[in-house]
Coordinates of N, CA and C in Angstrom, one line a residue:
X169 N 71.5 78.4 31.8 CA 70.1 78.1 31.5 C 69.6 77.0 32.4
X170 N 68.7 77.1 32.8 CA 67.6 76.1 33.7 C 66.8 75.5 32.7
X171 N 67.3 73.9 33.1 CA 66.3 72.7 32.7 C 65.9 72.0 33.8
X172 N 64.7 71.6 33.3 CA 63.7 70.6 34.1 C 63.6 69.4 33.3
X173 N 63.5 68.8 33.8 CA 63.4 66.8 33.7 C 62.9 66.0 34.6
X174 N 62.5 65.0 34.3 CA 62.2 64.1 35.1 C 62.9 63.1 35.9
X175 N 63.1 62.9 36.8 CA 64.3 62.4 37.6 C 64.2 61.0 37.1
X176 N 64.9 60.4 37.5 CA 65.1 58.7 37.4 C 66.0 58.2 38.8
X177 N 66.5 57.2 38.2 CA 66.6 56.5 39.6 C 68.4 56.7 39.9
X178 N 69.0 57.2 39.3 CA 70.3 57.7 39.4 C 70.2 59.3 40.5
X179 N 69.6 59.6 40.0 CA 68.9 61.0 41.1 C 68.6 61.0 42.6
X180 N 68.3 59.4 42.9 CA 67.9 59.4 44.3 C 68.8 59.9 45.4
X181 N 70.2 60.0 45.0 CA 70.8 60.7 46.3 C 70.4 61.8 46.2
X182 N 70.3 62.8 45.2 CA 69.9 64.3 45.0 C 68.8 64.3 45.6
X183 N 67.7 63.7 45.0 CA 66.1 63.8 45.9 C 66.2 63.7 47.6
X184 N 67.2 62.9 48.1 CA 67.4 62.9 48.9 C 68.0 63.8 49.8
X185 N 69.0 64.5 49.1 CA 69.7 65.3 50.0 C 68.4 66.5 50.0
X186 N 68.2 67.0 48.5 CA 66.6 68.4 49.0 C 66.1 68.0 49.5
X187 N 65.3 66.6 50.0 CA 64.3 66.6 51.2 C 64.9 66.5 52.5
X188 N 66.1 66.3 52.6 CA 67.2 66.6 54.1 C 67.2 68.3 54.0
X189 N 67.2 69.4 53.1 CA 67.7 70.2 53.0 C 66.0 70.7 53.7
X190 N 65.1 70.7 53.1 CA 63.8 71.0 53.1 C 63.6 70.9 54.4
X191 N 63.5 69.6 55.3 CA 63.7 68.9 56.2 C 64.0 70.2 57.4
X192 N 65.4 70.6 57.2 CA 66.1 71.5 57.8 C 65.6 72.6 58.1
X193 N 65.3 73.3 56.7 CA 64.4 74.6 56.3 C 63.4 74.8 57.1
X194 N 62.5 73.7 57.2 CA 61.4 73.5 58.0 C 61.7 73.4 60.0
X195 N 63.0 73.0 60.3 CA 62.9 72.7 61.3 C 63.9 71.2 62.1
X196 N 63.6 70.7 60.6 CA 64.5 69.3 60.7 C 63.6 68.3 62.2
X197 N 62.6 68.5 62.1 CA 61.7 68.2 62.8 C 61.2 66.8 62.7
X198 N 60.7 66.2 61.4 CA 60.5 65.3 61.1 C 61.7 63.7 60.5
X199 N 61.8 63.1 60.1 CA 62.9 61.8 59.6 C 62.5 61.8 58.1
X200 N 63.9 62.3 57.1 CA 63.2 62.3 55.8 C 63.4 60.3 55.3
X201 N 63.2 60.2 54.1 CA 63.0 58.8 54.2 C 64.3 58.2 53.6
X202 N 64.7 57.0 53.6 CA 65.8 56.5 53.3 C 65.7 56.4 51.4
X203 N 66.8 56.7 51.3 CA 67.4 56.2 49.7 C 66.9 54.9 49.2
X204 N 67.3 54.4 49.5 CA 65.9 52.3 49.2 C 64.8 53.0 49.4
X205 N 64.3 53.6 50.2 CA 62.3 54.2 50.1 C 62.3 54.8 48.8
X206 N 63.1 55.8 48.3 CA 63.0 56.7 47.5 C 62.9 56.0 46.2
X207 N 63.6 54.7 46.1 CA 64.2 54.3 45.1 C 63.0 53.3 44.9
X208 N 62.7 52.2 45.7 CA 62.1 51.1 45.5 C 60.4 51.8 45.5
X209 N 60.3 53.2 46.1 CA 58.7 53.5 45.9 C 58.2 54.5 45.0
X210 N 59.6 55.0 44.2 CA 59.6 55.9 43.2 C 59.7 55.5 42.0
X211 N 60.4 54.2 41.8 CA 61.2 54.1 40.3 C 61.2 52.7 40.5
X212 N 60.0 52.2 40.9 CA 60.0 50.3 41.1 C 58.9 49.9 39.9
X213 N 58.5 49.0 39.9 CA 57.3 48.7 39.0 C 55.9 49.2 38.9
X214 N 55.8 49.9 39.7 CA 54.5 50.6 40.5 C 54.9 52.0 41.3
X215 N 55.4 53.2 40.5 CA 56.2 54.2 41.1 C 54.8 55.0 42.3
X216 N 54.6 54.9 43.2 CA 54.2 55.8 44.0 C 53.8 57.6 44.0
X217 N 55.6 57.4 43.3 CA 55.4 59.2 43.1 C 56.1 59.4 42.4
X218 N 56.1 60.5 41.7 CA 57.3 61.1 40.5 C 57.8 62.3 40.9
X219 N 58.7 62.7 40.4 CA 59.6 63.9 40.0 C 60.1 64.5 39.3
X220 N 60.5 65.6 39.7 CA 61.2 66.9 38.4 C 62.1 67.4 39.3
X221 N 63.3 67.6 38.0 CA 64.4 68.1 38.8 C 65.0 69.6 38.0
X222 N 65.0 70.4 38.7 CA 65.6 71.7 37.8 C 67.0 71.8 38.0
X223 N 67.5 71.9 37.2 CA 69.1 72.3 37.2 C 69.6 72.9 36.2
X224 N 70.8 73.7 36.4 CA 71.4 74.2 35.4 C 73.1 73.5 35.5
X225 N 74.2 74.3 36.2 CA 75.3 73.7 36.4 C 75.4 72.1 37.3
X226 N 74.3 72.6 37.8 CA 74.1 71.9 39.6 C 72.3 71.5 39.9
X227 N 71.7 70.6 40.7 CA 70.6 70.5 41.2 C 70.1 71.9 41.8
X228 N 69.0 72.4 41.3 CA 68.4 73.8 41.8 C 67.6 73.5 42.7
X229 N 66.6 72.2 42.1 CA 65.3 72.2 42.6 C 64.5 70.9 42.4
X230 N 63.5 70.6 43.1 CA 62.9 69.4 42.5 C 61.3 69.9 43.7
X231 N 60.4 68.9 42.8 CA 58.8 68.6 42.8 C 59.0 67.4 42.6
X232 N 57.8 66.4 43.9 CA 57.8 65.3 43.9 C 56.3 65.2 44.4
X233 N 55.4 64.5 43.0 CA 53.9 64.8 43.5 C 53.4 63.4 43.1
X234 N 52.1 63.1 43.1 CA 51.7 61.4 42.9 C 50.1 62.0 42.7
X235 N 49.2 61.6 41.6 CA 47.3 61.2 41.6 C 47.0 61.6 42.9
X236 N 46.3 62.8 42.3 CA 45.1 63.0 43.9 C 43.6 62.9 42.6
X237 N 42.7 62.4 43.7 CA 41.3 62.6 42.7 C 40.3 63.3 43.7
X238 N 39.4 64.3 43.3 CA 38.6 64.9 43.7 C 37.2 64.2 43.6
X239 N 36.4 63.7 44.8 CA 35.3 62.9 44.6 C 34.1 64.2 44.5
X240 N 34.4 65.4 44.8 CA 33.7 66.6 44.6 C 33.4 67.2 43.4
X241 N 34.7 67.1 42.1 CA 35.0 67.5 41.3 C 34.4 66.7 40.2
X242 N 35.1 65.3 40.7 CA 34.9 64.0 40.0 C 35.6 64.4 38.7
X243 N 37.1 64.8 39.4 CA 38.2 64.8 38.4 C 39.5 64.7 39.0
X244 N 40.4 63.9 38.0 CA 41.5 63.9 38.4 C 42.3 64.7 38.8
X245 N 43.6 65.1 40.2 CA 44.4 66.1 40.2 C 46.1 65.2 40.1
X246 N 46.4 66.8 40.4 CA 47.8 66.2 41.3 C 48.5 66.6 42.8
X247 N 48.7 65.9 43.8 CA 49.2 66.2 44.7 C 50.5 66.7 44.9
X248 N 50.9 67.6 45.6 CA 52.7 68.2 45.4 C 52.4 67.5 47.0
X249 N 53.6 66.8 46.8 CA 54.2 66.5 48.9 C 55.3 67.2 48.8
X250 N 56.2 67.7 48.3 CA 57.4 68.6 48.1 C 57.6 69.3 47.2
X251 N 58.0 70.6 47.5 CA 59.0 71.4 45.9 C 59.8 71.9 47.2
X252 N 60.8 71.6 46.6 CA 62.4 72.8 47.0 C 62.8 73.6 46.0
X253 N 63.4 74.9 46.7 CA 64.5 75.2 45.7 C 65.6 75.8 46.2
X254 N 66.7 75.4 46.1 CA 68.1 76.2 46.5 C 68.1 77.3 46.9
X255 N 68.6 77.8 47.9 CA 68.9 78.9 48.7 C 69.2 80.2 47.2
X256 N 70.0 79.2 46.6 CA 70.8 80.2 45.2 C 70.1 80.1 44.3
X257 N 69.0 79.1 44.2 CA 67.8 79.5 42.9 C 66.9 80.2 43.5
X258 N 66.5 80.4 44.7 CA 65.1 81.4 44.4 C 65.3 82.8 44.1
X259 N 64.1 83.3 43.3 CA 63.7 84.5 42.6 C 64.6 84.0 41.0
X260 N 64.3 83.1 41.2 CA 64.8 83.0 39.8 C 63.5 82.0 38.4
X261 N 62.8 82.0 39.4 CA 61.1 81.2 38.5 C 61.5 79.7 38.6
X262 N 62.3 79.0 39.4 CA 62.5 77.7 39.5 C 61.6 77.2 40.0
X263 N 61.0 77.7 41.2 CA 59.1 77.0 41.6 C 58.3 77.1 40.5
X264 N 57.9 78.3 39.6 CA 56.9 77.8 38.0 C 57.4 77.0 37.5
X265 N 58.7 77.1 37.0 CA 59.6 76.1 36.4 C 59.0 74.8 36.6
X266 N 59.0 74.3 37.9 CA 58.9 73.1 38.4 C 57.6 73.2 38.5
X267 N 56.7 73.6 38.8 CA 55.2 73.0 38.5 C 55.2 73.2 36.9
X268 N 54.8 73.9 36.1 CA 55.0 73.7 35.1 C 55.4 72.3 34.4
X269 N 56.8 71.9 34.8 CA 56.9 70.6 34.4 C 56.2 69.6 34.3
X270 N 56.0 69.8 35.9 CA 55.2 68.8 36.5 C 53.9 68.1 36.0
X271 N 53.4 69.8 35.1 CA 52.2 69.4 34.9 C 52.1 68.6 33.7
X272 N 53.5 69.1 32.7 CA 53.2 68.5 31.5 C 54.0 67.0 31.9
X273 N 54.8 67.0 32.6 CA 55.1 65.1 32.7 C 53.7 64.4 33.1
X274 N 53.0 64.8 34.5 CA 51.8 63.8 34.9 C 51.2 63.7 33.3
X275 N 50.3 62.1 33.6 CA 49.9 61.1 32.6 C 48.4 61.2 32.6
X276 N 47.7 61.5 33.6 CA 46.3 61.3 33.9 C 45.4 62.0 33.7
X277 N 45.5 63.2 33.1 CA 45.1 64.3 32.6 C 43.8 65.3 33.6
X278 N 45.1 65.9 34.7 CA 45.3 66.6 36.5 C 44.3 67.3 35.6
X279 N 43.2 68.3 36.5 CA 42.6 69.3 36.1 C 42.6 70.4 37.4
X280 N 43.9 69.9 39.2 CA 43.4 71.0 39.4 C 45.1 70.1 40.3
X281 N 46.0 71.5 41.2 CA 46.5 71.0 42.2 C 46.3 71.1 43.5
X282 N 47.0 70.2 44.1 CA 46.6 70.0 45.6 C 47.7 70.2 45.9
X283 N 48.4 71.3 47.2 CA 49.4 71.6 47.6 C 49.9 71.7 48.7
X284 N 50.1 71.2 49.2 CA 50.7 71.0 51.1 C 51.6 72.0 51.3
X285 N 51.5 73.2 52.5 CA 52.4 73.9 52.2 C 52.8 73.8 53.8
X286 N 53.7 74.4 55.0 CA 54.5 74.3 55.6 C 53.7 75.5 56.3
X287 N 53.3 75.6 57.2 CA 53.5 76.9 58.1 C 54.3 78.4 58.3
X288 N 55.5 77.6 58.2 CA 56.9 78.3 58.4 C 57.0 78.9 56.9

């Protein structure tokens, strides 16, 4: 069975390795950010950005998004800068999974998302 959760700060090597993995997927093109970044800008006094982690035996997947606001809308969203999912979870609904979560962890009450998505 697949569960989703909210990461904390024991997670940061995992967050870290799917955005190395992600990283790759894409090209490995860019420098993902260091474990202290992850840790001190995620899960400090003033988290930057949050997460969700899907897993069942093992790490599947994770979404890592932060407050976007629409000055159009003049409503609160949410921004995704990443969703992964394991080579061995997809087709298996781990991307809904993980927005889904997502939507019910954010605090701000998101009325729309904002999604960055890759070319490739």
């Amino acid at each position: 069975m697949i569960s989703y959760r909210a990461a904390n700060p024991s997670d940061v090597p995992t967050l870290r390795a799917m955005l190395q993995a992600l990283a790759d997927h894409d090209g490995g093109s860019y420098v993902v950010g260091s474990e202290a970044g992850l840790l001190r800008h995620g899960f400090g006094p003033r988290p930057l950005f949050w997460a969700v982690i899907a897993e069942a035996e093992a790490p599947l997947g994770m979404v890592i998004y932060y407050p976007d606001y629409s000055t159009h809308r003049g409503e609160a969203g949410v921004y995704v800068q990443d969703i992964y999912v394991s080579d061995a979870a997809r087709g298996l609904g781990v991307g809904r999974g993980l927005m889904a979560a997502m939507i019910r962890q954010q605090d701000w009450a998101a009325q729309f998302i904002t999604l960055g998505v890759s070319a490739e």
